[in-house]
mmCIF file of C-alpha atoms and ligand atoms in Angstrom:
data_model
loop_
_atom_site.group_PDB
_atom_site.id
_atom_site.type_symbol
_atom_site.label_atom_id
_atom_site.label_comp_id
_atom_site.label_asym_id
_atom_site.label_seq_id
_atom_site.Cartn_x
_atom_site.Cartn_y
_atom_site.Cartn_z
ATOM 1 C CA MET A 1 101.711 101.385 52.079
ATOM 2 C CA ALA A 2 99.131 99.570 49.916
ATOM 3 C CA ASP A 3 96.763 97.285 51.762
ATOM 4 C CA ASP A 4 97.164 93.585 50.986
ATOM 5 C CA PRO A 5 94.282 91.738 49.332
ATOM 6 C CA ALA A 6 91.707 90.227 51.687
ATOM 7 C CA PRO A 7 92.582 86.683 52.830
ATOM 8 C CA ALA A 8 90.997 83.743 51.084
ATOM 9 C CA SER A 9 89.958 81.104 53.627
ATOM 10 C CA PRO A 10 86.515 81.449 55.335
ATOM 11 C CA GLU A 11 87.935 81.829 58.864
ATOM 12 C CA GLU A 12 90.528 84.322 57.773
ATOM 13 C CA SER A 13 88.059 86.398 55.815
ATOM 14 C CA VAL A 14 86.467 87.575 59.086
ATOM 15 C CA SER A 15 89.040 90.252 59.599
ATOM 16 C CA HIS A 16 92.085 91.942 58.129
ATOM 17 C CA TRP A 17 95.497 90.410 58.883
ATOM 18 C CA ARG A 18 96.359 93.461 60.906
ATOM 19 C CA THR A 19 93.410 92.750 63.173
ATOM 20 C CA ARG A 20 94.322 89.080 63.302
ATOM 21 C CA LEU A 21 97.796 90.072 64.502
ATOM 22 C CA ILE A 22 96.047 91.349 67.612
ATOM 23 C CA HIS A 23 93.102 88.942 67.912
ATOM 24 C CA SER A 24 94.165 85.366 67.328
ATOM 25 C CA LYS A 25 92.417 82.062 67.789
ATOM 26 C CA ALA A 26 95.659 80.113 67.583
ATOM 27 C CA GLU A 27 96.317 78.053 70.684
ATOM 28 C CA PRO A 28 99.145 75.685 71.612
ATOM 29 C CA PRO A 29 98.150 72.044 72.169
ATOM 30 C CA ALA A 30 96.513 71.412 75.532
ATOM 31 C CA GLY A 31 98.015 69.143 78.183
ATOM 32 C CA PHE A 32 101.409 70.773 78.735
ATOM 33 C CA ARG A 33 102.708 70.227 82.240
ATOM 34 C CA SER A 34 106.065 71.408 83.538
ATOM 35 C CA LEU A 35 107.721 71.999 86.893
ATOM 36 C CA THR A 36 108.113 75.748 86.448
ATOM 37 C CA THR A 37 105.753 78.666 86.919
ATOM 38 C CA PRO A 38 104.906 80.542 83.689
ATOM 39 C CA ILE A 39 106.162 84.129 83.574
ATOM 40 C CA TYR A 40 103.212 86.385 82.738
ATOM 41 C CA HIS A 41 104.099 89.862 81.509
ATOM 42 C CA ALA A 42 100.896 91.834 81.816
ATOM 43 C CA SER A 43 99.642 95.256 82.700
ATOM 44 C CA THR A 44 96.095 94.776 81.435
ATOM 45 C CA THR A 45 93.717 92.086 82.622
ATOM 46 C CA VAL A 46 90.558 91.507 80.560
ATOM 47 C CA PHE A 47 87.045 90.572 81.671
ATOM 48 C CA ASP A 48 84.025 88.842 80.168
ATOM 49 C CA THR A 49 81.540 91.305 81.640
ATOM 50 C CA LEU A 50 81.483 94.818 83.011
ATOM 51 C CA ALA A 51 80.198 93.452 86.292
ATOM 52 C CA GLU A 52 83.467 91.544 86.646
ATOM 53 C CA ALA A 53 85.458 94.636 85.686
ATOM 54 C CA TYR A 54 83.653 96.732 88.294
ATOM 55 C CA GLN A 55 84.441 94.384 91.177
ATOM 56 C CA GLY A 56 87.579 96.272 92.217
ATOM 57 C CA TRP A 57 90.701 94.803 93.734
ATOM 58 C CA ARG A 58 91.110 93.186 97.108
ATOM 59 C CA PRO A 59 93.870 90.857 98.294
ATOM 60 C CA GLY A 60 92.895 87.300 97.454
ATOM 61 C CA GLY A 61 90.188 88.544 95.071
ATOM 62 C CA PRO A 62 89.957 88.223 91.268
ATOM 63 C CA TYR A 63 92.504 89.675 88.850
ATOM 64 C CA THR A 64 91.896 93.338 88.035
ATOM 65 C CA TYR A 65 95.123 94.889 86.795
ATOM 66 C CA GLY A 66 98.748 93.804 86.444
ATOM 67 C CA ILE A 67 99.998 96.036 89.244
ATOM 68 C CA TYR A 68 97.981 94.040 91.775
ATOM 69 C CA GLY A 69 99.328 90.722 90.652
ATOM 70 C CA THR A 70 99.747 88.287 87.804
ATOM 71 C CA PRO A 71 99.679 84.510 88.229
ATOM 72 C CA THR A 72 103.507 84.636 88.544
ATOM 73 C CA THR A 73 103.670 87.220 91.318
ATOM 74 C CA LEU A 74 100.646 85.787 93.118
ATOM 75 C CA LYS A 75 102.156 82.308 92.981
ATOM 76 C CA LEU A 76 105.286 83.666 94.675
ATOM 77 C CA GLY A 77 103.115 85.379 97.299
ATOM 78 C CA ALA A 78 101.153 82.179 97.882
ATOM 79 C CA ARG A 79 104.348 80.165 98.280
ATOM 80 C CA ILE A 80 105.852 82.608 100.795
ATOM 81 C CA ALA A 81 102.528 82.599 102.701
ATOM 82 C CA GLU A 82 102.593 78.794 102.719
ATOM 83 C CA ILE A 83 106.178 78.685 104.027
ATOM 84 C CA GLU A 84 105.658 81.397 106.665
ATOM 85 C CA LYS A 85 102.194 80.050 107.534
ATOM 86 C CA ALA A 86 100.697 83.470 106.858
ATOM 87 C CA LYS A 87 97.141 84.406 105.963
ATOM 88 C CA TYR A 88 98.403 86.243 102.876
ATOM 89 C CA THR A 89 101.666 87.591 101.434
ATOM 90 C CA PHE A 90 102.068 90.764 99.382
ATOM 91 C CA ILE A 91 105.027 90.796 97.005
ATOM 92 C CA VAL A 92 106.670 94.222 96.668
ATOM 93 C CA PRO A 93 109.629 95.571 94.656
ATOM 94 C CA SER A 94 112.281 95.323 97.419
ATOM 95 C CA GLY A 95 112.858 94.756 101.109
ATOM 96 C CA GLN A 96 113.043 98.525 101.495
ATOM 97 C CA ALA A 97 109.605 98.859 99.841
ATOM 98 C CA ALA A 98 108.244 96.241 102.253
ATOM 99 C CA ILE A 99 109.513 98.253 105.239
ATOM 100 C CA ALA A 100 108.141 101.546 103.888
ATOM 101 C CA LEU A 101 104.765 99.937 103.121
ATOM 102 C CA ILE A 102 104.344 98.608 106.665
ATOM 103 C CA TYR A 103 105.253 101.949 108.239
ATOM 104 C CA LEU A 104 102.833 103.777 105.964
ATOM 105 C CA VAL A 105 99.992 101.388 106.837
ATOM 106 C CA TYR A 106 100.175 102.365 110.509
ATOM 107 C CA ALA A 107 101.624 105.892 110.500
ATOM 108 C CA ARG A 108 99.047 108.583 111.188
ATOM 109 C CA ALA A 109 99.654 112.246 112.081
ATOM 110 C CA GLY A 110 100.229 112.315 115.839
ATOM 111 C CA SER A 111 101.069 108.621 116.122
ATOM 112 C CA HIS A 112 104.069 107.047 117.795
ATOM 113 C CA ILE A 113 106.028 104.057 116.508
ATOM 114 C CA LEU A 114 108.627 102.003 118.372
ATOM 115 C CA MET A 115 111.553 100.842 116.239
ATOM 116 C CA CYS A 116 114.447 98.695 117.441
ATOM 117 C CA GLU A 117 117.761 100.516 117.208
ATOM 118 C CA SER A 118 119.187 97.535 115.305
ATOM 119 C CA ALA A 119 116.710 97.923 112.428
ATOM 120 C CA TYR A 120 118.055 97.937 108.856
ATOM 121 C CA GLY A 121 119.820 101.250 108.200
ATOM 122 C CA ASN A 122 117.286 102.953 105.979
ATOM 123 C CA SER A 123 114.548 102.473 108.583
ATOM 124 C CA ARG A 124 115.968 105.425 110.521
ATOM 125 C CA GLU A 125 115.868 107.502 107.332
ATOM 126 C CA ILE A 126 112.261 106.454 106.702
ATOM 127 C CA ALA A 127 111.542 107.654 110.236
ATOM 128 C CA ASP A 128 113.367 110.973 109.947
ATOM 129 C CA ASP A 129 112.800 111.937 106.325
ATOM 130 C CA LEU A 130 109.442 110.366 105.484
ATOM 131 C CA LEU A 131 107.483 109.947 108.707
ATOM 132 C CA ALA A 132 108.630 112.891 110.866
ATOM 133 C CA PRO A 133 107.407 115.477 108.295
ATOM 134 C CA LEU A 134 104.022 113.687 108.363
ATOM 135 C CA GLY A 135 103.820 114.221 112.123
ATOM 136 C CA VAL A 136 104.772 110.676 113.137
ATOM 137 C CA GLU A 137 107.240 110.133 115.954
ATOM 138 C CA VAL A 138 109.481 107.079 115.640
ATOM 139 C CA GLU A 139 111.249 106.214 118.884
ATOM 140 C CA SER A 140 114.259 103.887 118.872
ATOM 141 C CA TYR A 141 114.540 101.263 121.575
ATOM 142 C CA ASP A 142 117.244 98.878 122.721
ATOM 143 C CA PRO A 143 116.637 95.623 120.793
ATOM 144 C CA MET A 144 117.430 93.684 124.010
ATOM 145 C CA ILE A 145 114.570 95.430 125.820
ATOM 146 C CA GLY A 146 112.242 92.398 125.938
ATOM 147 C CA ALA A 147 109.266 92.845 128.292
ATOM 148 C CA ARG A 148 110.530 96.275 129.404
ATOM 149 C CA ILE A 149 109.109 97.644 126.144
ATOM 150 C CA ALA A 150 105.811 97.931 128.049
ATOM 151 C CA LYS A 151 107.208 101.103 129.649
ATOM 152 C CA LEU A 152 107.637 102.763 126.240
ATOM 153 C CA ILE A 153 104.108 102.064 125.014
ATOM 154 C CA ARG A 154 101.905 105.155 124.833
ATOM 155 C CA PRO A 155 98.196 105.584 124.069
ATOM 156 C CA ASN A 156 99.154 106.720 120.535
ATOM 157 C CA THR A 157 101.633 103.881 119.814
ATOM 158 C CA HIS A 158 100.515 102.426 116.485
ATOM 159 C CA LEU A 159 103.266 99.922 115.638
ATOM 160 C CA ILE A 160 106.207 98.092 117.182
ATOM 161 C CA TRP A 161 108.979 97.272 114.726
ATOM 162 C CA THR A 162 111.403 94.436 115.398
ATOM 163 C CA GLU A 163 114.293 92.897 113.484
ATOM 164 C CA SER A 164 115.771 89.705 114.836
ATOM 165 C CA PRO A 165 118.664 89.236 114.680
ATOM 166 C CA GLY A 166 119.621 92.784 113.711
ATOM 167 C CA SER A 167 121.480 92.341 110.451
ATOM 168 C CA ILE A 168 124.670 94.184 111.534
ATOM 169 C CA THR A 169 124.888 94.113 115.335
ATOM 170 C CA MET A 170 123.040 90.760 115.427
ATOM 171 C CA GLU A 171 120.979 91.194 118.632
ATOM 172 C CA VAL A 172 118.349 88.455 118.879
ATOM 173 C CA GLN A 173 115.135 89.965 120.193
ATOM 174 C CA ASP A 174 112.712 88.450 122.692
ATOM 175 C CA ILE A 175 109.756 88.581 120.315
ATOM 176 C CA PRO A 176 107.272 86.684 122.550
ATOM 177 C CA ALA A 177 107.955 89.152 125.388
ATOM 178 C CA ILE A 178 107.433 92.134 123.066
ATOM 179 C CA VAL A 179 104.239 90.614 121.667
ATOM 180 C CA ALA A 180 102.960 89.972 125.204
ATOM 181 C CA ALA A 181 103.501 93.663 126.040
ATOM 182 C CA ALA A 182 101.817 94.844 122.819
ATOM 183 C CA ARG A 183 98.765 92.545 122.804
ATOM 184 C CA PRO A 184 96.757 94.134 125.653
ATOM 185 C CA HIS A 185 97.004 97.467 123.789
ATOM 186 C CA LYS A 186 96.180 95.857 120.406
ATOM 187 C CA ILE A 187 99.390 97.278 118.950
ATOM 188 C CA PRO A 188 100.591 95.362 115.871
ATOM 189 C CA VAL A 189 104.112 93.924 116.013
ATOM 190 C CA ALA A 190 106.048 93.700 112.747
ATOM 191 C CA ILE A 191 109.297 91.813 112.224
ATOM 192 C CA ASP A 192 112.008 92.026 109.621
ATOM 193 C CA ASN A 193 112.350 88.252 109.235
ATOM 194 C CA THR A 194 114.946 88.374 106.458
ATOM 195 C CA TYR A 195 117.728 86.680 108.439
ATOM 196 C CA ALA A 196 115.517 83.659 109.056
ATOM 197 C CA ALA A 197 114.460 83.575 105.373
ATOM 198 C CA GLY A 198 110.962 82.975 106.702
ATOM 199 C CA VAL A 199 111.987 79.459 107.814
ATOM 200 C CA LEU A 200 114.494 79.589 110.703
ATOM 201 C CA PHE A 201 112.127 81.597 112.910
ATOM 202 C CA ASP A 202 108.381 80.958 112.898
ATOM 203 C CA ALA A 203 107.249 84.558 113.223
ATOM 204 C CA PHE A 204 103.518 83.930 113.457
ATOM 205 C CA ALA A 205 103.859 81.111 115.996
ATOM 206 C CA HIS A 206 105.818 83.613 118.110
ATOM 207 C CA GLY A 207 102.934 86.062 117.907
ATOM 208 C CA VAL A 208 103.879 88.735 115.385
ATOM 209 C CA ASP A 209 101.231 90.310 113.161
ATOM 210 C CA ILE A 210 103.385 91.123 110.118
ATOM 211 C CA SER A 211 106.546 89.427 108.895
ATOM 212 C CA MET A 212 108.515 91.033 106.087
ATOM 213 C CA GLN A 213 111.486 89.734 104.161
ATOM 214 C CA ALA A 214 113.946 91.186 101.720
ATOM 215 C CA LEU A 215 113.556 88.291 99.251
ATOM 216 C CA THR A 216 116.608 89.918 97.684
ATOM 217 C CA LYS A 217 118.728 87.994 100.209
ATOM 218 C CA TYR A 218 118.146 84.258 100.780
ATOM 219 C CA VAL A 219 115.122 83.587 98.583
ATOM 220 C CA GLY A 220 116.732 85.228 95.537
ATOM 221 C CA GLY A 221 120.024 83.831 96.754
ATOM 222 C CA HIS A 222 122.241 84.920 93.862
ATOM 223 C CA SER A 223 122.609 88.722 94.259
ATOM 224 C CA ASP A 224 120.727 89.327 91.023
ATOM 225 C CA LEU A 225 117.250 90.484 91.992
ATOM 226 C CA LEU A 226 115.447 92.867 94.317
ATOM 227 C CA LEU A 227 112.130 91.841 95.855
ATOM 228 C CA GLY A 228 110.330 92.014 99.171
ATOM 229 C CA SER A 229 107.448 90.283 100.889
ATOM 230 C CA VAL A 230 104.943 91.392 103.501
ATOM 231 C CA SER A 231 103.153 88.474 105.163
ATOM 232 C CA VAL A 232 100.195 88.994 107.471
ATOM 233 C CA ARG A 233 98.716 86.959 110.286
ATOM 234 C CA ASP A 234 94.991 87.549 109.736
ATOM 235 C CA GLU A 235 92.192 88.959 107.607
ATOM 236 C CA ALA A 236 92.075 92.351 109.362
ATOM 237 C CA THR A 237 95.823 92.930 108.892
ATOM 238 C CA MET A 238 95.533 91.765 105.278
ATOM 239 C CA ARG A 239 92.828 94.355 104.637
ATOM 240 C CA ALA A 240 94.823 97.119 106.370
ATOM 241 C CA VAL A 241 97.996 96.391 104.399
ATOM 242 C CA GLY A 242 96.036 95.829 101.176
ATOM 243 C CA LYS A 243 94.526 99.328 101.313
ATOM 244 C CA THR A 244 97.927 101.046 101.349
ATOM 245 C CA PHE A 245 99.560 98.498 99.003
ATOM 246 C CA ARG A 246 96.865 99.302 96.405
ATOM 247 C CA LEU A 247 97.698 103.002 96.453
ATOM 248 C CA LEU A 248 101.481 102.890 96.279
ATOM 249 C CA GLY A 249 101.878 101.356 92.824
ATOM 250 C CA MET A 250 104.124 98.592 94.084
ATOM 251 C CA ALA A 251 104.380 96.665 90.830
ATOM 252 C CA VAL A 252 106.886 93.806 90.782
ATOM 253 C CA SER A 253 108.676 92.204 87.891
ATOM 254 C CA PRO A 254 107.300 88.815 86.839
ATOM 255 C CA ASP A 255 110.818 87.831 85.738
ATOM 256 C CA ASP A 256 112.215 88.583 89.191
ATOM 257 C CA SER A 257 109.286 86.726 90.752
ATOM 258 C CA GLY A 258 110.120 83.751 88.560
ATOM 259 C CA GLN A 259 113.745 83.914 89.762
ATOM 260 C CA ALA A 260 112.547 84.030 93.368
ATOM 261 C CA LEU A 261 110.314 81.003 92.765
ATOM 262 C CA ARG A 262 113.346 79.189 91.415
ATOM 263 C CA GLY A 263 115.419 80.366 94.395
ATOM 264 C CA LEU A 264 112.925 78.870 96.825
ATOM 265 C CA GLN A 265 113.618 75.397 95.456
ATOM 266 C CA THR A 266 117.272 75.517 96.527
ATOM 267 C CA LEU A 267 116.803 77.596 99.687
ATOM 268 C CA GLY A 268 116.893 74.551 101.961
ATOM 269 C CA ILE A 269 120.159 73.176 100.680
ATOM 270 C CA ARG A 270 121.792 76.616 100.494
ATOM 271 C CA LEU A 271 120.812 77.518 104.050
ATOM 272 C CA LYS A 272 122.111 74.209 105.376
ATOM 273 C CA HIS A 273 125.464 74.651 103.680
ATOM 274 C CA LEU A 274 125.727 78.350 104.585
ATOM 275 C CA GLU A 275 124.966 77.619 108.238
ATOM 276 C CA GLN A 276 127.795 75.074 108.453
ATOM 277 C CA SER A 277 130.316 77.266 106.616
ATOM 278 C CA ALA A 278 129.430 80.372 108.621
ATOM 279 C CA LEU A 279 129.769 78.467 111.906
ATOM 280 C CA THR A 280 133.133 77.007 110.869
ATOM 281 C CA ILE A 281 134.445 80.466 110.045
ATOM 282 C CA ALA A 282 132.875 82.173 113.082
ATOM 283 C CA ASN A 283 134.440 79.567 115.392
ATOM 284 C CA TRP A 284 137.816 80.045 113.709
ATOM 285 C CA LEU A 285 137.547 83.827 114.131
ATOM 286 C CA LYS A 286 136.631 83.373 117.784
ATOM 287 C CA LYS A 287 140.150 82.034 118.396
ATOM 288 C CA ARG A 288 141.915 85.014 116.811
ATOM 289 C CA PRO A 289 143.744 87.209 119.331
ATOM 290 C CA GLU A 290 142.742 90.425 117.489
ATOM 291 C CA ILE A 291 139.004 89.802 117.945
ATOM 292 C CA ALA A 292 137.033 90.876 121.021
ATOM 293 C CA LEU A 293 133.609 89.521 120.023
ATOM 294 C CA VAL A 294 132.080 87.288 117.384
ATOM 295 C CA LEU A 295 128.472 88.389 116.991
ATOM 296 C CA HIS A 296 126.940 85.213 115.596
ATOM 297 C CA PRO A 297 123.530 84.243 117.038
ATOM 298 C CA ALA A 298 124.699 80.643 117.609
ATOM 299 C CA LEU A 299 127.728 81.765 119.663
ATOM 300 C CA PRO A 300 127.570 82.999 123.257
ATOM 301 C CA ASP A 301 129.128 86.443 122.517
ATOM 302 C CA CYS A 302 125.984 87.436 120.626
ATOM 303 C CA PRO A 303 123.409 89.431 122.597
ATOM 304 C CA GLY A 304 120.303 87.267 122.719
ATOM 305 C CA HIS A 305 122.146 83.977 122.084
ATOM 306 C CA ASP A 306 119.884 82.212 124.647
ATOM 307 C CA ILE A 307 116.791 83.583 122.911
ATOM 308 C CA TRP A 308 118.144 82.312 119.606
ATOM 309 C CA LYS A 309 118.549 78.846 121.158
ATOM 310 C CA ARG A 310 114.973 79.001 122.440
ATOM 311 C CA ASP A 311 113.224 80.419 119.361
ATOM 312 C CA PHE A 312 115.228 79.639 116.192
ATOM 313 C CA THR A 313 115.735 76.367 114.340
ATOM 314 C CA GLY A 314 119.033 77.353 112.733
ATOM 315 C CA SER A 315 121.451 80.142 111.882
ATOM 316 C CA ALA A 316 122.281 81.796 108.579
ATOM 317 C CA SER A 317 125.274 83.200 106.703
ATOM 318 C CA VAL A 318 125.667 86.690 108.112
ATOM 319 C CA PHE A 319 127.539 87.640 111.291
ATOM 320 C CA SER A 320 129.898 90.311 112.602
ATOM 321 C CA ILE A 321 133.169 90.521 114.462
ATOM 322 C CA VAL A 322 134.324 93.298 116.764
ATOM 323 C CA PHE A 323 138.052 94.002 116.834
ATOM 324 C CA LYS A 324 139.744 94.676 120.161
ATOM 325 C CA ASP A 325 139.979 98.345 121.131
ATOM 326 C CA ASP A 326 143.754 98.412 120.669
ATOM 327 C CA VAL A 327 143.506 97.511 116.961
ATOM 328 C CA PRO A 328 143.698 100.843 115.109
ATOM 329 C CA VAL A 329 140.874 101.560 112.643
ATOM 330 C CA GLU A 330 143.369 102.053 109.758
ATOM 331 C CA ARG A 331 144.518 98.461 110.265
ATOM 332 C CA ILE A 332 140.938 97.211 110.185
ATOM 333 C CA VAL A 333 140.508 99.034 106.881
ATOM 334 C CA ARG A 334 143.722 97.426 105.609
ATOM 335 C CA PHE A 335 142.494 93.997 106.750
ATOM 336 C CA VAL A 336 139.195 94.386 104.889
ATOM 337 C CA GLU A 337 140.876 95.634 101.736
ATOM 338 C CA ALA A 338 143.445 92.805 101.831
ATOM 339 C CA LEU A 339 140.722 90.154 101.533
ATOM 340 C CA GLN A 340 140.506 88.631 98.096
ATOM 341 C CA LEU A 341 137.694 86.075 98.121
ATOM 342 C CA PHE A 342 135.520 88.243 100.373
ATOM 343 C CA LYS A 343 134.309 91.117 98.217
ATOM 344 C CA ILE A 344 133.570 94.480 99.803
ATOM 345 C CA GLY A 345 129.835 94.926 99.484
ATOM 346 C CA TYR A 346 126.581 95.574 101.288
ATOM 347 C CA SER A 347 123.871 92.966 101.274
ATOM 348 C CA TRP A 348 124.063 89.260 102.005
ATOM 349 C CA GLY A 349 122.394 85.940 101.288
ATOM 350 C CA GLY A 350 124.050 85.343 97.909
ATOM 351 C CA VAL A 351 126.632 82.770 96.868
ATOM 352 C CA THR A 352 129.627 85.129 97.149
ATOM 353 C CA SER A 353 131.314 85.927 100.453
ATOM 354 C CA LEU A 354 131.111 89.607 101.329
ATOM 355 C CA VAL A 355 132.676 91.881 103.915
ATOM 356 C CA MET A 356 131.767 95.355 105.160
ATOM 357 C CA ALA A 357 133.355 97.564 107.807
ATOM 358 C CA TYR A 358 130.924 100.102 109.226
ATOM 359 C CA ALA A 359 132.079 103.677 109.702
ATOM 360 C CA GLY A 360 130.208 104.143 112.986
ATOM 361 C CA LEU A 361 126.607 103.023 113.389
ATOM 362 C CA GLY A 362 125.661 105.810 115.802
ATOM 363 C CA ARG A 363 124.096 103.352 118.248
ATOM 364 C CA GLU A 364 123.173 104.291 121.790
ATOM 365 C CA HIS A 365 123.302 100.689 122.998
ATOM 366 C CA ARG A 366 126.303 98.465 122.266
ATOM 367 C CA ASN A 367 128.212 101.064 120.303
ATOM 368 C CA TYR A 368 131.111 99.210 118.657
ATOM 369 C CA GLY A 369 132.456 102.380 117.026
ATOM 370 C CA ARG A 370 134.432 101.605 113.871
ATOM 371 C CA HIS A 371 135.579 98.217 115.155
ATOM 372 C CA LEU A 372 132.708 96.158 113.742
ATOM 373 C CA VAL A 373 133.170 94.187 110.508
ATOM 374 C CA ARG A 374 130.323 92.161 109.015
ATOM 375 C CA PHE A 375 130.703 89.057 106.901
ATOM 376 C CA ASN A 376 128.356 87.240 104.587
ATOM 377 C CA ILE A 377 129.567 83.723 104.003
ATOM 378 C CA GLY A 378 128.968 82.400 100.502
ATOM 379 C CA LEU A 379 129.229 78.991 98.914
ATOM 380 C CA GLU A 380 133.026 78.945 98.549
ATOM 381 C CA GLU A 381 134.930 76.220 100.431
ATOM 382 C CA PRO A 382 135.291 77.399 104.053
ATOM 383 C CA GLU A 383 138.977 76.335 104.088
ATOM 384 C CA ASP A 384 139.695 78.777 101.261
ATOM 385 C CA LEU A 385 137.816 81.551 103.047
ATOM 386 C CA ILE A 386 139.823 80.889 106.211
ATOM 387 C CA LYS A 387 143.072 81.048 104.229
ATOM 388 C CA ASP A 388 141.915 84.397 102.817
ATOM 389 C CA LEU A 389 141.148 85.710 106.323
ATOM 390 C CA ASP A 390 144.432 84.386 107.695
ATOM 391 C CA ARG A 391 146.350 86.162 104.945
ATOM 392 C CA ALA A 392 144.472 89.411 105.614
ATOM 393 C CA PHE A 393 145.118 89.179 109.382
ATOM 394 C CA LYS A 394 148.864 89.265 108.610
ATOM 395 C CA THR A 395 148.376 92.893 107.469
ATOM 396 C CA LEU A 396 147.454 93.782 111.053
ATOM 397 C CA CYS A 397 150.974 92.954 112.294
HETATM 398 C C1 LIG B 1 117.652 93.252 107.257
HETATM 399 C C2 LIG B 1 117.349 93.908 105.966
HETATM 400 N N1 LIG B 1 116.077 94.234 105.697
HETATM 401 C C3 LIG B 1 115.750 94.850 104.557
HETATM 402 C C4 LIG B 1 116.699 95.178 103.617
HETATM 403 C C5 LIG B 1 116.302 95.880 102.358
HETATM 404 O O1 LIG B 1 116.200 94.981 101.310
HETATM 405 P P1 LIG B 1 116.367 95.403 99.782
HETATM 406 O O2 LIG B 1 117.828 95.473 99.523
HETATM 407 O O3 LIG B 1 115.669 94.339 99.026
HETATM 408 O O4 LIG B 1 115.689 96.722 99.638
HETATM 409 C C6 LIG B 1 118.032 94.846 103.844
HETATM 410 C C7 LIG B 1 119.063 95.180 102.838
HETATM 411 O O5 LIG B 1 120.245 95.034 103.043
HETATM 412 C C8 LIG B 1 118.379 94.204 105.066
HETATM 413 O O6 LIG B 1 119.644 93.908 105.358
#
């Protein structure tokens, strides 16, 4: 292709148009203010001097490279830190990534980690398939253990993992008692704080060192993004997590971060509505003759209900029911499949009601077999959801 003639005006004559396509002096007018966070798509960050470029990355430090944060992702981190009252929050690609990151920060060959049996499903797989081959022993404990966890602590225990409430069996853990047992040994306590969306349970006030969330659930709130957060109590924990975070290439999408920032603005109103709807439906289910237990933290059937009353400021949209022993599993399957508004699906925290029957959770404590069904209540009218449940219960007859 023939080159075009050189441009005429004095400014333009400095360089070829092809160069000016890359290096432009054009700027929009100054003074724009809006209520939204700009979405920065960037891998490369540029510097004025080599000295700046040589500084290297540290959490809270200057920009160095897109993978360690853009103004969009760092704004999301800063907002989660503000809400959870954390020293710093790392944003990672998913809740699962947040869990894996925390384990990898503390796992060392020969170390021992305590993990509540109620932890999110893939935690056990992280333990067996990722950590065991690295020489790390992950021991499950009864989530209702409380202060008795002291007996399980060993000289090589490097981390205590908690999840409260457990997102399927719903046990509410006595976090202050676990922290009190861990503190004298300087063992960090981490919590999966997803149920509380970082707001219904003040993790740091209750003594934990690391609070992670699957932002995928309540912060995203619309079942359309995957993100996680890892919030830390202090400078030392920030440095420890930062070291591993830097090496794992945990880049997050600025678009998804922008969606999460938007989600935060409606989190309060969604949680309030979801709490009321979930309680209405849980209380209705409690009266059904087919149901043995309603595992909702705000109802007395739920293990740890008294701890929930003591430590939480509200409840969320996810809870489980346990069918009576004499209800055959095939009928439970039929019940779940007869639901129309409740869609069969994993996950929770979005606007659509979901249901999932678990084919055996392999739990040592409180083993509900195949009789446990979990619900996520969405933003539909509770009366319509109850009608849907009522219709599905007729299939049990
Ligand atoms: C309690 C809990 N933590 C973490 C995760 C993982 O989150 P993500 O789906 O973003 O990987 C889930 C997912 O269902 C969860 O239920």
